[in-house]
Short mmCIF file of C-alpha atoms in Angstrom, two decimals:
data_model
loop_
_atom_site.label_atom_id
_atom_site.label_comp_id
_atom_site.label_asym_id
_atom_site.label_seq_id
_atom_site.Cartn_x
_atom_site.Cartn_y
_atom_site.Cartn_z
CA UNK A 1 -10.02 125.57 12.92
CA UNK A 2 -6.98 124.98 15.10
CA UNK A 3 -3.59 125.27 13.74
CA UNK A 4 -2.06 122.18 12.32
CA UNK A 5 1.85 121.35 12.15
CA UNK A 6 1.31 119.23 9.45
CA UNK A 7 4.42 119.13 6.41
CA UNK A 8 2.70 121.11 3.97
CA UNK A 9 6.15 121.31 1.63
CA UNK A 10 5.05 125.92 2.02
CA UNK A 11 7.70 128.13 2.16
CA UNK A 12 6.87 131.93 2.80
CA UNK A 13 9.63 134.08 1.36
CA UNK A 14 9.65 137.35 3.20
CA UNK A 15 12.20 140.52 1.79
CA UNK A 16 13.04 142.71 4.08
CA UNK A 17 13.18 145.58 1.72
CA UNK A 18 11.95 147.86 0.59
CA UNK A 19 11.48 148.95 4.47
CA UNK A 20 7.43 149.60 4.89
CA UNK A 21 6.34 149.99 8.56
CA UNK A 22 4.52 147.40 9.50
CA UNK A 23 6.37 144.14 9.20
CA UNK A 24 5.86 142.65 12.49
CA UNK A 25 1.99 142.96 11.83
CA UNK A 26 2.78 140.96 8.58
CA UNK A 27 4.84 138.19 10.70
CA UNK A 28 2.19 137.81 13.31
CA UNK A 29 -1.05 136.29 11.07
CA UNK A 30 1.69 133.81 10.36
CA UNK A 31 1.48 132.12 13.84
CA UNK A 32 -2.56 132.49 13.41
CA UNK A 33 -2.71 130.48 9.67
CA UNK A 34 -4.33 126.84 10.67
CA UNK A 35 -2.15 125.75 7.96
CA UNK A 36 1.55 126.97 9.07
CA UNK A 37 4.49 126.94 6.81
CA UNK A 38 7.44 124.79 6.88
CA UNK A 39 9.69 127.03 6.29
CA UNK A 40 10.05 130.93 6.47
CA UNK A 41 12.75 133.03 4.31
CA UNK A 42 14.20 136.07 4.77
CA UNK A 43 16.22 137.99 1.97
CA UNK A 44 18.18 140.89 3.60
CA UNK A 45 19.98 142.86 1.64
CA UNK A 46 22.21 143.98 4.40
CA UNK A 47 20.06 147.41 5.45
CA UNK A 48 17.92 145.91 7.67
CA UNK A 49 18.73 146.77 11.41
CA UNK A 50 17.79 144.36 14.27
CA UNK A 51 17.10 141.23 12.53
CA UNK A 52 16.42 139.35 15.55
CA UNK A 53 13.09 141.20 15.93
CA UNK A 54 11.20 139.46 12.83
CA UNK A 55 12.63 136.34 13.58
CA UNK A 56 11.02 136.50 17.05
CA UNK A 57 7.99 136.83 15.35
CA UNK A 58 7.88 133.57 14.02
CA UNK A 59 9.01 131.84 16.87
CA UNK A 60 8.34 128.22 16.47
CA UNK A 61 9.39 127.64 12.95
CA UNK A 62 12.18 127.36 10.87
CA UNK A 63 13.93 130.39 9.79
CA UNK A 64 16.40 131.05 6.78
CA UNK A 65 18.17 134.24 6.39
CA UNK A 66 19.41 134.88 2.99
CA UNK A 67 21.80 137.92 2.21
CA UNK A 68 20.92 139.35 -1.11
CA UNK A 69 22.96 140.50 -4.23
CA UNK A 70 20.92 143.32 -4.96
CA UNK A 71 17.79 144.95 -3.50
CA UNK A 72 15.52 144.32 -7.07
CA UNK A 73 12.74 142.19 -4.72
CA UNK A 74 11.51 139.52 -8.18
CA UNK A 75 14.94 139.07 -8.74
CA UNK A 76 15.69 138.13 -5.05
CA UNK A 77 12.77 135.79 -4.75
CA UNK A 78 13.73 133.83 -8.09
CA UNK A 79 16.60 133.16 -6.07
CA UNK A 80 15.34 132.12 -3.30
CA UNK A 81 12.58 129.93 -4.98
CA UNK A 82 15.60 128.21 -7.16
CA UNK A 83 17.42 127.07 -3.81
CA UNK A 84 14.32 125.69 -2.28
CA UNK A 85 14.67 122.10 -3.18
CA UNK A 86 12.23 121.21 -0.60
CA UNK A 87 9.48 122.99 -1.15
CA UNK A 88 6.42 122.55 -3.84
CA UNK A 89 5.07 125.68 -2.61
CA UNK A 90 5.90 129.09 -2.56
CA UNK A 91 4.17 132.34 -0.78
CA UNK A 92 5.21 135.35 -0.53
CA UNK A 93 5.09 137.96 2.11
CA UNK A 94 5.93 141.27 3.15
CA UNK A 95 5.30 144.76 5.43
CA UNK A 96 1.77 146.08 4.23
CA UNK A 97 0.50 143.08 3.84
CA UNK A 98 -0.94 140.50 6.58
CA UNK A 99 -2.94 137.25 5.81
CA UNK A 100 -6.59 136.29 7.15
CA UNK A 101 -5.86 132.80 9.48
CA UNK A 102 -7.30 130.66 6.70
CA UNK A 103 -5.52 131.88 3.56
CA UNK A 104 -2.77 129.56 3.06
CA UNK A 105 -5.06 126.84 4.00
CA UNK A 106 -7.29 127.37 0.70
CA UNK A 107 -4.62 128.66 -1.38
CA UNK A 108 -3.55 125.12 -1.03
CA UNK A 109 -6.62 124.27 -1.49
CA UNK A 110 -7.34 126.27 -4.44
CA UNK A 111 -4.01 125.13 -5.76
CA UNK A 112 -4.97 121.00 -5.81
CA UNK A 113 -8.47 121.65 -7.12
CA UNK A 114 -9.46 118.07 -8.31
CA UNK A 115 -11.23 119.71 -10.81
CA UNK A 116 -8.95 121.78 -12.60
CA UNK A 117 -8.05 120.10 -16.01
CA UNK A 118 -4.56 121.30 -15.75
CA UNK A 119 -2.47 122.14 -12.51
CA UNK A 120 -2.85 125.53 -11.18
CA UNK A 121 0.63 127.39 -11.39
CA UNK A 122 -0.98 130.32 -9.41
CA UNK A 123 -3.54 131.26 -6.98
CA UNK A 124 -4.13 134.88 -6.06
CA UNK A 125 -7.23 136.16 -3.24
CA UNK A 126 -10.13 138.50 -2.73
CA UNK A 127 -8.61 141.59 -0.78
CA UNK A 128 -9.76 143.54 2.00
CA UNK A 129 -8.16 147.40 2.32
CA UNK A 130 -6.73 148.72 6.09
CA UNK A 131 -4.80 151.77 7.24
CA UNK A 132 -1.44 151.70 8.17
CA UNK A 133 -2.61 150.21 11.98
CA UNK A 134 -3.67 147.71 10.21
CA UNK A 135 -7.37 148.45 10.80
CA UNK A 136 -10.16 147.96 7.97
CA UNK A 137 -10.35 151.63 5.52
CA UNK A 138 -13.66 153.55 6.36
CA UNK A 139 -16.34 152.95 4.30
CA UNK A 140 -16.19 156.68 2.33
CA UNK A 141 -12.47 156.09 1.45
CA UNK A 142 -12.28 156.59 -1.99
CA UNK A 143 -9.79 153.17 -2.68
CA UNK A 144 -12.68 151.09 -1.71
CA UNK A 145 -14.40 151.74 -5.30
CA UNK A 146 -11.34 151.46 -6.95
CA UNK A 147 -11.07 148.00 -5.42
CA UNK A 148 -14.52 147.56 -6.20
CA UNK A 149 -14.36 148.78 -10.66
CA UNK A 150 -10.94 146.35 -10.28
CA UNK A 151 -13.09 143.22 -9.39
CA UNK A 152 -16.19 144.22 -10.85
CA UNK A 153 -15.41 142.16 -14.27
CA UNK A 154 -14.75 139.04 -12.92
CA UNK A 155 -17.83 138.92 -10.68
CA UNK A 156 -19.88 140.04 -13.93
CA UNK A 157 -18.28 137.05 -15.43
CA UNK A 158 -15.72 138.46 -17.94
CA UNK A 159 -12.84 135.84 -18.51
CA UNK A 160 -10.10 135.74 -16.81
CA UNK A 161 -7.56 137.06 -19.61
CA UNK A 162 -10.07 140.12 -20.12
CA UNK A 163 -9.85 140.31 -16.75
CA UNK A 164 -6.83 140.86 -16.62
CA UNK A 165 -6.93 143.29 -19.32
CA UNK A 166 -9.06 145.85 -17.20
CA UNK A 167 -6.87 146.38 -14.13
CA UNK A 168 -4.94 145.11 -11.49
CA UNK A 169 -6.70 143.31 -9.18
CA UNK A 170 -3.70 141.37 -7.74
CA UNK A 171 -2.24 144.61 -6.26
CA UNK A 172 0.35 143.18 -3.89
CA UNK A 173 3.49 140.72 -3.71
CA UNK A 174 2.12 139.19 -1.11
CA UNK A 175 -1.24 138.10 -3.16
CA UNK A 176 0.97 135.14 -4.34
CA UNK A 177 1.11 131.16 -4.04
CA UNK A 178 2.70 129.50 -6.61
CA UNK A 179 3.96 125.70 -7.19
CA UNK A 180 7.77 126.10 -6.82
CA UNK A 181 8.04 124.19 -10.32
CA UNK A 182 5.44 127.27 -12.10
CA UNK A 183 7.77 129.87 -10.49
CA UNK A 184 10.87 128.16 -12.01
CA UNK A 185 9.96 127.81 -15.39
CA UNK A 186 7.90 131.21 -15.02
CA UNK A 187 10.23 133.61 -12.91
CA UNK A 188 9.36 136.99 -12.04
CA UNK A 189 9.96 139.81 -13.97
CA UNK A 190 12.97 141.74 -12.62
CA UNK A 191 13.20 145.26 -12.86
CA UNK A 192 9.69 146.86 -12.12
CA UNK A 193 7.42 147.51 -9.59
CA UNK A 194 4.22 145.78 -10.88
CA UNK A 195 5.91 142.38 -11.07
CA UNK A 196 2.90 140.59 -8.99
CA UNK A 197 0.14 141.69 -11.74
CA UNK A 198 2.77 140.59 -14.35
CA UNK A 199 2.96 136.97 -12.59
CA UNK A 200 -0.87 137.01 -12.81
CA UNK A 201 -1.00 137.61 -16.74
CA UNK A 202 1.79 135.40 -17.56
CA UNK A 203 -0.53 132.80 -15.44
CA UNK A 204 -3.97 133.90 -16.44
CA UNK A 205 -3.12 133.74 -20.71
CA UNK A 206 -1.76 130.14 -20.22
CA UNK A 207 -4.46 128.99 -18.53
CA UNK A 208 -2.54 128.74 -15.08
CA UNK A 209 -4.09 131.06 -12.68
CA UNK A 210 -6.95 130.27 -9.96
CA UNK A 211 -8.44 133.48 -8.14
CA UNK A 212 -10.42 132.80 -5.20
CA UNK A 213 -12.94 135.78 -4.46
CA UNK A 214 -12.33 135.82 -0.77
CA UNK A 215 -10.78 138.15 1.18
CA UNK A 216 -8.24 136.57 2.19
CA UNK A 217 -5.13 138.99 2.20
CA UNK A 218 -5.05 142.23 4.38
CA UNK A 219 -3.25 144.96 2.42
CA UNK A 220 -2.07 148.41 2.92
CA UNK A 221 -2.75 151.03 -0.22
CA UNK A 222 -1.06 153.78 -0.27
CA UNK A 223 -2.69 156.57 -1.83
CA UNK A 224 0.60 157.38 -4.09
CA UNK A 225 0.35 153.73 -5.10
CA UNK A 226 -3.58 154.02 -6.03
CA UNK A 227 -3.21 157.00 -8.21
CA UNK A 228 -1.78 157.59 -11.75
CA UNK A 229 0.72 159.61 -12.93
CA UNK A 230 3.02 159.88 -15.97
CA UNK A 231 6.04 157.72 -14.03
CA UNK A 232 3.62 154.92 -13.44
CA UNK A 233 2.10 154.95 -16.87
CA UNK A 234 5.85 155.08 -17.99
CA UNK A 235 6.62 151.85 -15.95
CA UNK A 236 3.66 149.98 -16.54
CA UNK A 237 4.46 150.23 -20.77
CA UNK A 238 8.04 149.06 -19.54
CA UNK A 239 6.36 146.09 -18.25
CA UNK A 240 4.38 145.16 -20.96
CA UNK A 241 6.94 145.03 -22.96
CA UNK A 242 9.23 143.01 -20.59
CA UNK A 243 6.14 140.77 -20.75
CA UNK A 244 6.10 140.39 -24.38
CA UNK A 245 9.36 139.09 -24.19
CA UNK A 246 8.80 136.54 -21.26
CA UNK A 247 6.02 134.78 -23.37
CA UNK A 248 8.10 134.85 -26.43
CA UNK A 249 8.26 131.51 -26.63
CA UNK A 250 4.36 130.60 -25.56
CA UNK A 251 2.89 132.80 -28.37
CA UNK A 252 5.02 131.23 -31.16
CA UNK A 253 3.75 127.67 -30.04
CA UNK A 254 0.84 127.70 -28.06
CA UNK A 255 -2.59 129.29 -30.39
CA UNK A 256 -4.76 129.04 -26.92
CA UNK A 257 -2.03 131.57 -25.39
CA UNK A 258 -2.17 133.98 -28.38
CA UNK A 259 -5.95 133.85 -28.04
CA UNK A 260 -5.86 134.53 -24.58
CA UNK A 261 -3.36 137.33 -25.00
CA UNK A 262 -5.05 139.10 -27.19
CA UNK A 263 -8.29 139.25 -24.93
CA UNK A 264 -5.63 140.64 -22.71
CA UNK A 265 -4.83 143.72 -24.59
CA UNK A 266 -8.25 144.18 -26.21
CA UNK A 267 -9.76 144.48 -22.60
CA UNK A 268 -6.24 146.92 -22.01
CA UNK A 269 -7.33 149.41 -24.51
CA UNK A 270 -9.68 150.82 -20.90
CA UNK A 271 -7.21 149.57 -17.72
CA UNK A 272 -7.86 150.87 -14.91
CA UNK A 273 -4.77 150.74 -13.52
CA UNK A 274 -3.14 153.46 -15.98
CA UNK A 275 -1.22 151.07 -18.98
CA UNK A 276 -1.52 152.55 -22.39
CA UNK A 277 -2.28 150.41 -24.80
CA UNK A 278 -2.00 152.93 -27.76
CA UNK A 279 1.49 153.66 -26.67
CA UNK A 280 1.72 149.31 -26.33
CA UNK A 281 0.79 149.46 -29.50
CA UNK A 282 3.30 151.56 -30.87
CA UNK A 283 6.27 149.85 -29.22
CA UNK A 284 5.44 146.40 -30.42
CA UNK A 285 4.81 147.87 -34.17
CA UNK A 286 8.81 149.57 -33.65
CA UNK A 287 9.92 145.93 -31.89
CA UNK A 288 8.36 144.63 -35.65
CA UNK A 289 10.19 147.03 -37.46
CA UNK A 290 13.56 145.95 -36.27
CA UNK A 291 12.92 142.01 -37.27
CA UNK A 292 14.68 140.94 -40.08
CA UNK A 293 12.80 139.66 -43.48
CA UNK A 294 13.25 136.30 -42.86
CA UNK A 295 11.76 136.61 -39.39
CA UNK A 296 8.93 138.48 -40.77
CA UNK A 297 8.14 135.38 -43.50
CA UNK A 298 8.48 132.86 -40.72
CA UNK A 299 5.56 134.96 -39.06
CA UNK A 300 3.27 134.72 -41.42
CA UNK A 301 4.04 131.39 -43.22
CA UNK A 302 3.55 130.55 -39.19
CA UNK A 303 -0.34 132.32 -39.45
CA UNK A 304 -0.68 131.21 -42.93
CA UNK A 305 -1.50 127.40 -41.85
CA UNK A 306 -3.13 128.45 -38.19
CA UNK A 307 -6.49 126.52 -37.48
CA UNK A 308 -7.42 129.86 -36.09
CA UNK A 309 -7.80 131.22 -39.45
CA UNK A 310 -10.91 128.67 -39.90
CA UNK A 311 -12.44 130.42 -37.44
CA UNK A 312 -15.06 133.21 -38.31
CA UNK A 313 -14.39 136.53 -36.71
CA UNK A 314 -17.21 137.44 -33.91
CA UNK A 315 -18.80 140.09 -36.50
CA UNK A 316 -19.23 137.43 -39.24
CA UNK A 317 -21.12 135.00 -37.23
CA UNK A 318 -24.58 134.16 -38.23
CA UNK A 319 -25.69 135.61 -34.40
CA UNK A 320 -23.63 138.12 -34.98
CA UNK A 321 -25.15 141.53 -34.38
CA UNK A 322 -24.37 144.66 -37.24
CA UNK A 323 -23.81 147.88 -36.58
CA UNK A 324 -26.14 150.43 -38.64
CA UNK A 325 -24.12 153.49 -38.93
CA UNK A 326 -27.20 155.95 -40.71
CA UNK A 327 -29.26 154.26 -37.29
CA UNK A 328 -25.94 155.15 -34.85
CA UNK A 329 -25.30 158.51 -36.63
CA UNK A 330 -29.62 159.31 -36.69
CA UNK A 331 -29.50 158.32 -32.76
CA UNK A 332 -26.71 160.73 -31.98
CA UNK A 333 -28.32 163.34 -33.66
CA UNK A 334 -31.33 163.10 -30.98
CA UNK A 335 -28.96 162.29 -27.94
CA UNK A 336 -27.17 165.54 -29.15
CA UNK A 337 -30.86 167.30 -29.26
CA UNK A 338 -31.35 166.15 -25.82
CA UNK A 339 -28.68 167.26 -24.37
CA UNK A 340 -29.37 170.79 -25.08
CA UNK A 341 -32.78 170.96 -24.21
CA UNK A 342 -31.93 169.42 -20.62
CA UNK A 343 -28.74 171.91 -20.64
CA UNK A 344 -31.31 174.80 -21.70
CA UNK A 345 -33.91 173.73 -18.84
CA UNK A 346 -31.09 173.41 -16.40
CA UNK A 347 -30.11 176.79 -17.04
CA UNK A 348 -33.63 178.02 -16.54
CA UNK A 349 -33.96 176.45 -13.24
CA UNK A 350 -30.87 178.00 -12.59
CA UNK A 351 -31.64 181.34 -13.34
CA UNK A 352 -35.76 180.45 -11.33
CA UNK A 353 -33.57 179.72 -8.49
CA UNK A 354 -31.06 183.03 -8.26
CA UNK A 355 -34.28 184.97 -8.55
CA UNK A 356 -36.08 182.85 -5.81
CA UNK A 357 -32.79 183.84 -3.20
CA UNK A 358 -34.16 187.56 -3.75
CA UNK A 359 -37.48 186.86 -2.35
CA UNK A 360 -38.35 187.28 1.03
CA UNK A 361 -41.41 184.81 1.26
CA UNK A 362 -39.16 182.25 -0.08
CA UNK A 363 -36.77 182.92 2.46
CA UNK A 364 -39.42 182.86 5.18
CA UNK A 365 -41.20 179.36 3.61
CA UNK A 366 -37.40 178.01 4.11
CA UNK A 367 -37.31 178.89 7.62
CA UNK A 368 -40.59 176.95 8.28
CA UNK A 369 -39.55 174.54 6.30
CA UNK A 370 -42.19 171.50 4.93
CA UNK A 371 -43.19 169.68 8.52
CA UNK A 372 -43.71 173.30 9.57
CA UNK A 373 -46.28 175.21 6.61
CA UNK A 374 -47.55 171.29 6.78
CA UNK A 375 -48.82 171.69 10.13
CA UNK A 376 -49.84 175.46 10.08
CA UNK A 377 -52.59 173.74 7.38
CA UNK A 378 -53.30 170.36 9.75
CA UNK A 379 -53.91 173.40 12.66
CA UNK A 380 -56.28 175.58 10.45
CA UNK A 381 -58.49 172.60 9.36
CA UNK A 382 -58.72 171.48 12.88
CA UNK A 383 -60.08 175.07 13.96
CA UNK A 384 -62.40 175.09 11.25
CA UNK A 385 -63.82 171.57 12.33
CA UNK A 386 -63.97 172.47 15.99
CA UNK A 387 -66.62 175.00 14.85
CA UNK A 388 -68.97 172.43 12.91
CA UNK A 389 -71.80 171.49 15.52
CA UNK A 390 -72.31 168.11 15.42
CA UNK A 391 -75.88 167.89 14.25
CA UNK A 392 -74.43 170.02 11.33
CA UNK A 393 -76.30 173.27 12.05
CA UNK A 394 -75.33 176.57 12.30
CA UNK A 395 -75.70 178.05 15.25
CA UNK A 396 -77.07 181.88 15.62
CA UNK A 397 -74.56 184.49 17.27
CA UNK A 398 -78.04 185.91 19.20
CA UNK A 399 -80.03 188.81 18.68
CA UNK A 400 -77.81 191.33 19.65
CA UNK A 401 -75.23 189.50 17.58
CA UNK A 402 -76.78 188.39 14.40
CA UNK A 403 -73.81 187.24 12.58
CA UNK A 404 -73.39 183.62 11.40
CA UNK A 405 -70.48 182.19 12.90
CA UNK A 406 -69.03 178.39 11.78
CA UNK A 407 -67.45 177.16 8.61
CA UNK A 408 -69.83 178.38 6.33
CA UNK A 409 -71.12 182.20 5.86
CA UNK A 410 -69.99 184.81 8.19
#
C-alpha cells in the first residue's frame, strides 16, 4: 500500500537516551509506514551529539526537539504526551527497535475497532527478534523460544489479565500506541526499566488493552536483557509495587478491575519473566500492616456488601472438579515406583553400553555401520540364488567331482 499523508492526529515520541546503536535504523521504517505520522518528537537530554543526523532521517515531516529535565525515559514521555494538544495518538519509538511498514496503520486500526465495547486505551504487536544489523535472529537462537513460552498463553486462549500474569510479552517501549487521553489519565510509571509491560497491565486489568498477534515491531534483545538475575528480580518487585499504587484508586471502585487483577497475580505465581510473587506477596501483607484500623474496617465493611461475594468460588461449583488426595497421594506412589525402575534400567543400559566399547566386534559392526552389514546380507543371498538352476535341480559336479554343489547339500 503506498504511503498516505493523510492527518492521522499520530505523534511518535522518540528519546534519544539511553544511547543504543542503531537509531537511524529505527528512524528509517518511519518514511516506509503507509500511514506516516504528523508529528515526530525528540526528547534530548542534552548528551546526544549531532542531532542533525536523526532529524535527517525523517526528512519530510515535522520535527520537535524537546530538551529534557532528567534522563528517567516514562517520565520524559509523560511530558511530552501532556504538551501534545494536538494529537489523539501517541507511539513511541526508539534505537533497537524498528517498525514493519504497516504497523501504525493497524495500530490505528486496532485502536478504532468498531467492535470493541469500550475504547481501546492501548494496542501493543506480535514481535519478530533481529541482531544488532537489524537482520532476523537465526532460527537455533535460544530467545526465539523464550519469545515463543511468552506468547504461548494467549494463542492457547488464556485471558488477557492471566496473560499478563505469565510474562512479558510487550518487551519494548516502542511496542506502544496509546490514545493521548489513556496516557494522561494513565501515565507511565517513572523510575524503572519495565515501564512498557507495566503500561500493558495497568491496560489489560481495566479492560483497555488490544494485542494484535502480528509481527509488527522489529526489536533488538539483548541477551543481558533476556536473562534473570537477582537485580532484575529486585526491580521487577519494585514495579509491582509501584503498580499497586497506580491502580489504587481502580481497585477500591471498580470489582471487574480487582477481578482482573487478581488473575494477574494468580497467573504471576509462574512468570516467566523473573517477578516473585511470594516476595509480592510479602510486601503487600507489610504495606497492610502499616494501615491504620480505621482503614482496615473501611476494607472490609467495603468486601462485606461486594456482589462478588454471591459468587461461588470455582471449587464449589456444581462442574466443579475435586481433588482426591488418597487418589493424588496413591498415584505418586506409582509415578515414584516408576521412576526408579526406568532410573534402574537406564543404569543397566549404561553399564551394557561401557562393556560394549570393550569389544572389538562391536567396534568393527560400527565401522560398517547398518547400510553396510545390510548389504554384506543382500550380497550373500544374491550368490546363493545365482547358484539355483532354474528348473530347480541340482546339478552334479561330474564324476571325477562328485560333490553336490548349489544351495542345498554340499
Amino acid at each position: 500500500m503506498a504511503t498516505t499523508s493523510t492527518p492521522s492526529n499520530l505523534t511518535v515520541i522518540v528519546p534519544l537516551f539511553p544511547r543504543d546503536p542503531g537509531l537511524q535504523q529505527s528512524l528509517a521504517t518511519l518514511r516506509t509506514q503507509t500511514v506516516r505520522p504528523d508529528l515526530v518528537v525528540f526528547l534530548n537530554d542534552g548528551k546526544t551529539p549531532n542531532l542533525r543526523v536523526p532529524e535527517n532521517e525523517v526528512s519530510g515531516m515535522e520535527v520537535q526537539v524537546v530538551e529534557t529535565e532528567s534522563s528517567d525515559v516514562a517520565e520524559e514521555i509523560n511530558r511530552a504526551v501532556n504538551s501534545l494538544d494536538r494529537s489523539k495518538y501517541v507511539a513511541i519509538l526508539g534505537a533497537g527497535g524498528a517498525y514493519a511498514p504497516q504497523r501504525l496503520e493497524r495500530c490505528l486500526a486496532g485502536i478504532e475497532d468498531p467492535e470493541r465495547i469500550r475504547h481501546t486505551g492501548l494496542v501493543v504487536t506480535g514481535i519478530r527478534l533481529v541482531n544488532g544489523q537489524g537482520l532476523p535472529l537465526e532460527k537455533g537462537d535460544q530467545r526465539h523460544a523464550q519469545l515463543s513460552l511468552l506468547w504461548a498463553p494467549g494463542r492457547q486462549g488464556v485471558g488477557l489479565s492471566a496473560w499478563l500474569g505469565a510474562g512479558d510479552f510487550v518487551l519494548a517501549p516502542a511496542n506502544i500506541f496509546a490514545r493521548r487521553s489513556y496516557l494522561q489519565s494513565n501515565p507511565l510509571i517513572a523510575g524503572v526499566s519495565s515501564f512498557a509491560y507495566l503500561a500493558a497491565i495497568q491496560a489489560g486489568v481495566q479492560g483497555q488493552l488490544e494485542v494484535l498477534d502480528e509481527p509488527l515491531l522489529d526489536f533488538h534483545w539483548g541477551r543481558q536483557e533476556s536473562s534473570r538475575s537477582a537485580v532484575n528480580s529486585a526491580a521487577s518487585l519494585r514495579a509491582q509495587i509501584l503498580q499497586l499504587g497506580a491502580l489504587r484508586e481502580k481497585l477500591c471502585t471498580s470489582p471487574e478491575t480487582r477481578r482482573n487483577f487478581a488473575s494477574f497475580h494468580c497467573a504471576a505465581w509462574h512468570n516467566l519473566s523473573g517477578l516473585r510473587e511470594d516476595l509480592f506477596s510479602q510486601a503487600a501483607l507489610e504495606l497492610a500492616s502499616l494501615s491504620s484500623h480505621d482503614d482496615q474496617l473501611k476494607v472490609a465493611d467495603r468486601f462485606g456488601g461486594s456482589k462478588e461475594l454471591l459468587q461461588k468460588p470455582a471449587h464449589l461449583r456444581e462442574d466443579a472438579t475435586f481433588a482426591d488426595p488418597v487418589a493424588y497421594a496413591a498415584a505418586l506412589s506409582r509415578a515414584r515406583e516408576e521412576l526408579a525402575e526406568v532410573k534402574a534400567e537406564n543404569e543397566r543400559l549404561a553399564r551394557v553400553a561401557g562393556a560394549a566399547q570393550d569389544s572389538g566386534w562391536v567396534r568393527f559392526g560400527a565401522w560398517l555401520g547398518d547400510r553396510s552389514a545390510r548389504r554384506i546380507m543382500e550380497m550373500d543371498a544374491e550368490e546363493k540364488e545365482s547358484l539355483q538352476p532354474p528348473d530347480g535341480k541340482v546339478e552334479s559336479g561330474g564324476e571325477n567331482d562328485p560333490d553336490k554343489v548349489g544351495n542345498k547339500e554340499p
